């Protein structure tokens, strides 16, 4: 006899699996278990699914690659160092690393500086930097839309217009 259920399989959805892999990968990354973290991020990317998970997994996969290069004796990556400073709450240090040496034309540094400024409550500077980051790479618009670092700007009309503007 067939059950009159909803027709949906029991068990985790693809989004649930991707989220679990992403969270596990992040935990492994911060425990310096980079190879294991890499595998988790690659699973998220291979699965496709929710773009916000894939975007975040790609960001962390790039961080894994930089960490692996650094462990192999490659020169330190100032961007990774800036991200780590931001993640450790060393906001002033993160800003220092984002400034100078042509970094004002590198969308990664400009975007990170915008995040840091928003976290510090410098909303005008954050908006200016985010606008520049979007000009340098329009993909930053989507990142900012999903980035919790900009929660202090969520109700700001200029921020809303910037992250929803599809004219470029």
mmCIF file of C-alpha atoms in Angstrom:
data_model
loop_
_atom_site.group_PDB
_atom_site.id
_atom_site.type_symbol
_atom_site.label_atom_id
_atom_site.label_comp_id
_atom_site.label_asym_id
_atom_site.label_seq_id
_atom_site.Cartn_x
_atom_site.Cartn_y
_atom_site.Cartn_z
ATOM 1 C CA UNK A 1 0.000 0.000 0.000
ATOM 2 C CA UNK A 2 1.303 3.442 -0.936
ATOM 3 C CA UNK A 3 1.434 6.097 1.726
ATOM 4 C CA UNK A 4 -0.397 9.341 1.037
ATOM 5 C CA UNK A 5 2.570 11.542 1.907
ATOM 6 C CA UNK A 6 3.850 14.698 0.367
ATOM 7 C CA UNK A 7 6.005 12.867 -2.156
ATOM 8 C CA UNK A 8 9.177 14.385 -0.755
ATOM 9 C CA UNK A 9 12.041 12.207 0.289
ATOM 10 C CA UNK A 10 13.081 12.239 3.908
ATOM 11 C CA UNK A 11 16.589 13.421 4.587
ATOM 12 C CA UNK A 12 18.665 16.495 4.018
ATOM 13 C CA UNK A 13 18.126 18.709 0.996
ATOM 14 C CA UNK A 14 20.946 19.707 -1.325
ATOM 15 C CA UNK A 15 21.006 23.138 0.328
ATOM 16 C CA UNK A 16 21.291 21.538 3.771
ATOM 17 C CA UNK A 17 24.188 19.373 2.584
ATOM 18 C CA UNK A 18 25.941 22.349 0.994
ATOM 19 C CA UNK A 19 25.527 24.383 4.162
ATOM 20 C CA UNK A 20 26.878 21.554 6.307
ATOM 21 C CA UNK A 21 29.901 21.143 4.015
ATOM 22 C CA UNK A 22 30.481 24.898 4.000
ATOM 23 C CA UNK A 23 30.299 25.149 7.794
ATOM 24 C CA UNK A 24 32.519 22.099 8.258
ATOM 25 C CA UNK A 25 35.013 23.469 5.751
ATOM 26 C CA UNK A 26 35.152 26.809 7.537
ATOM 27 C CA UNK A 27 35.730 25.114 10.887
ATOM 28 C CA UNK A 28 38.501 22.967 9.402
ATOM 29 C CA UNK A 29 40.071 26.006 7.733
ATOM 30 C CA UNK A 30 40.237 27.911 11.006
ATOM 31 C CA UNK A 31 41.762 24.828 12.660
ATOM 32 C CA UNK A 32 44.536 24.974 9.994
ATOM 33 C CA UNK A 33 43.327 21.704 8.483
ATOM 34 C CA UNK A 34 43.466 23.237 5.025
ATOM 35 C CA UNK A 35 43.494 20.063 2.893
ATOM 36 C CA UNK A 36 40.351 18.764 4.622
ATOM 37 C CA UNK A 37 38.708 22.178 4.339
ATOM 38 C CA UNK A 38 39.556 22.314 0.621
ATOM 39 C CA UNK A 39 37.697 19.025 0.052
ATOM 40 C CA UNK A 40 34.568 20.364 1.773
ATOM 41 C CA UNK A 41 34.612 23.601 -0.261
ATOM 42 C CA UNK A 42 35.112 21.630 -3.478
ATOM 43 C CA UNK A 43 32.036 19.521 -2.567
ATOM 44 C CA UNK A 44 29.931 22.671 -2.213
ATOM 45 C CA UNK A 45 31.136 24.029 -5.555
ATOM 46 C CA UNK A 46 30.675 20.709 -7.375
ATOM 47 C CA UNK A 47 27.134 20.437 -6.042
ATOM 48 C CA UNK A 48 26.137 23.790 -7.508
ATOM 49 C CA UNK A 49 22.928 24.668 -5.769
ATOM 50 C CA UNK A 50 22.445 27.881 -3.839
ATOM 51 C CA UNK A 51 24.717 30.514 -5.292
ATOM 52 C CA UNK A 52 25.398 32.167 -1.949
ATOM 53 C CA UNK A 53 26.946 28.939 -0.663
ATOM 54 C CA UNK A 54 28.939 28.427 -3.854
ATOM 55 C CA UNK A 55 30.248 32.009 -3.788
ATOM 56 C CA UNK A 56 31.361 31.674 -0.163
ATOM 57 C CA UNK A 57 32.924 28.248 -0.863
ATOM 58 C CA UNK A 58 34.886 29.723 -3.783
ATOM 59 C CA UNK A 59 36.149 32.532 -1.536
ATOM 60 C CA UNK A 60 37.312 30.026 1.067
ATOM 61 C CA UNK A 61 38.783 27.727 -1.580
ATOM 62 C CA UNK A 62 40.904 30.645 -2.798
ATOM 63 C CA UNK A 63 41.984 31.236 0.824
ATOM 64 C CA UNK A 64 42.939 27.550 1.065
ATOM 65 C CA UNK A 65 45.046 27.872 -2.067
ATOM 66 C CA UNK A 66 46.811 30.932 -0.682
ATOM 67 C CA UNK A 67 47.392 29.187 2.645
ATOM 68 C CA UNK A 68 48.852 26.182 0.844
ATOM 69 C CA UNK A 69 51.163 28.394 -1.226
ATOM 70 C CA UNK A 70 52.233 30.193 1.930
ATOM 71 C CA UNK A 71 52.951 26.883 3.661
ATOM 72 C CA UNK A 72 55.104 25.913 0.676
ATOM 73 C CA UNK A 73 57.306 28.923 1.302
ATOM 74 C CA UNK A 74 55.662 31.310 -1.126
ATOM 75 C CA UNK A 75 55.649 34.956 -0.069
ATOM 76 C CA UNK A 76 52.946 35.973 2.361
ATOM 77 C CA UNK A 77 49.749 37.131 0.750
ATOM 78 C CA UNK A 78 48.836 40.592 2.051
ATOM 79 C CA UNK A 79 45.177 40.078 1.157
ATOM 80 C CA UNK A 80 44.958 36.866 3.169
ATOM 81 C CA UNK A 81 46.735 38.616 6.008
ATOM 82 C CA UNK A 82 44.194 41.456 5.843
ATOM 83 C CA UNK A 83 41.278 38.990 5.847
ATOM 84 C CA UNK A 84 42.740 37.185 8.827
ATOM 85 C CA UNK A 85 43.199 40.485 10.680
ATOM 86 C CA UNK A 86 39.555 41.364 9.960
ATOM 87 C CA UNK A 87 38.408 37.925 11.133
ATOM 88 C CA UNK A 88 40.480 38.284 14.308
ATOM 89 C CA UNK A 89 38.824 41.639 15.046
ATOM 90 C CA UNK A 90 42.013 43.594 14.336
ATOM 91 C CA UNK A 91 40.141 46.123 12.216
ATOM 92 C CA UNK A 92 42.791 48.861 12.247
ATOM 93 C CA UNK A 93 45.429 46.348 11.138
ATOM 94 C CA UNK A 94 43.144 45.098 8.357
ATOM 95 C CA UNK A 95 42.706 48.654 7.106
ATOM 96 C CA UNK A 96 46.472 49.252 7.147
ATOM 97 C CA UNK A 97 46.955 46.174 4.994
ATOM 98 C CA UNK A 98 44.276 47.333 2.542
ATOM 99 C CA UNK A 99 45.938 50.690 1.939
ATOM 100 C CA UNK A 100 48.895 51.643 -0.231
ATOM 101 C CA UNK A 101 50.971 49.901 -2.891
ATOM 102 C CA UNK A 102 48.319 50.227 -5.598
ATOM 103 C CA UNK A 103 45.790 48.335 -3.528
ATOM 104 C CA UNK A 104 43.251 51.093 -4.087
ATOM 105 C CA UNK A 105 42.806 49.636 -7.597
ATOM 106 C CA UNK A 106 42.456 46.018 -6.429
ATOM 107 C CA UNK A 107 38.771 45.328 -5.859
ATOM 108 C CA UNK A 108 39.527 42.698 -3.191
ATOM 109 C CA UNK A 109 41.321 45.206 -0.952
ATOM 110 C CA UNK A 110 38.783 47.970 -1.625
ATOM 111 C CA UNK A 111 35.867 45.637 -0.839
ATOM 112 C CA UNK A 112 37.541 44.408 2.345
ATOM 113 C CA UNK A 113 38.237 47.991 3.427
ATOM 114 C CA UNK A 114 34.534 48.764 2.864
ATOM 115 C CA UNK A 115 33.587 45.810 5.068
ATOM 116 C CA UNK A 116 35.952 46.942 7.797
ATOM 117 C CA UNK A 117 34.708 50.544 7.639
ATOM 118 C CA UNK A 118 31.113 49.308 7.949
ATOM 119 C CA UNK A 119 32.047 47.189 10.973
ATOM 120 C CA UNK A 120 33.741 50.210 12.534
ATOM 121 C CA UNK A 121 30.621 52.341 12.013
ATOM 122 C CA UNK A 122 32.222 54.588 9.360
ATOM 123 C CA UNK A 123 29.205 54.263 7.119
ATOM 124 C CA UNK A 124 30.008 57.097 4.702
ATOM 125 C CA UNK A 125 33.508 55.751 4.051
ATOM 126 C CA UNK A 126 32.102 52.230 3.784
ATOM 127 C CA UNK A 127 29.624 53.331 1.109
ATOM 128 C CA UNK A 128 32.299 55.236 -0.821
ATOM 129 C CA UNK A 129 34.649 52.249 -0.756
ATOM 130 C CA UNK A 130 31.899 49.803 -1.648
ATOM 131 C CA UNK A 131 30.891 51.979 -4.593
ATOM 132 C CA UNK A 132 34.486 51.899 -5.813
ATOM 133 C CA UNK A 133 34.714 48.120 -5.275
ATOM 134 C CA UNK A 134 31.594 47.652 -7.405
ATOM 135 C CA UNK A 135 33.053 49.910 -10.098
ATOM 136 C CA UNK A 136 36.238 47.797 -10.097
ATOM 137 C CA UNK A 137 34.283 44.522 -10.222
ATOM 138 C CA UNK A 138 30.469 44.481 -10.522
ATOM 139 C CA UNK A 139 30.386 41.040 -8.828
ATOM 140 C CA UNK A 140 31.047 42.882 -5.571
ATOM 141 C CA UNK A 141 27.456 44.111 -5.736
ATOM 142 C CA UNK A 142 26.187 40.557 -5.218
ATOM 143 C CA UNK A 143 28.776 39.834 -2.525
ATOM 144 C CA UNK A 144 27.742 42.957 -0.629
ATOM 145 C CA UNK A 145 24.063 42.051 -0.881
ATOM 146 C CA UNK A 146 24.756 38.799 0.999
ATOM 147 C CA UNK A 147 27.578 40.028 3.266
ATOM 148 C CA UNK A 148 26.654 40.431 6.945
ATOM 149 C CA UNK A 149 29.457 42.962 7.374
ATOM 150 C CA UNK A 150 27.147 45.481 5.727
ATOM 151 C CA UNK A 151 24.164 44.865 8.014
ATOM 152 C CA UNK A 152 24.587 48.367 9.459
ATOM 153 C CA UNK A 153 23.841 49.691 5.965
ATOM 154 C CA UNK A 154 20.885 47.423 5.174
ATOM 155 C CA UNK A 155 18.336 50.212 5.588
ATOM 156 C CA UNK A 156 20.447 52.905 3.917
ATOM 157 C CA UNK A 157 18.816 53.953 0.652
ATOM 158 C CA UNK A 158 22.199 54.412 -1.066
ATOM 159 C CA UNK A 159 23.321 50.898 -0.110
ATOM 160 C CA UNK A 160 20.043 49.367 -1.267
ATOM 161 C CA UNK A 161 20.317 51.193 -4.601
ATOM 162 C CA UNK A 162 23.936 50.129 -5.026
ATOM 163 C CA UNK A 163 23.384 46.423 -4.398
ATOM 164 C CA UNK A 164 20.232 46.293 -6.529
ATOM 165 C CA UNK A 165 21.428 48.451 -9.459
ATOM 166 C CA UNK A 166 21.708 46.238 -12.544
ATOM 167 C CA UNK A 167 22.630 48.977 -15.015
ATOM 168 C CA UNK A 168 26.235 47.834 -15.584
#
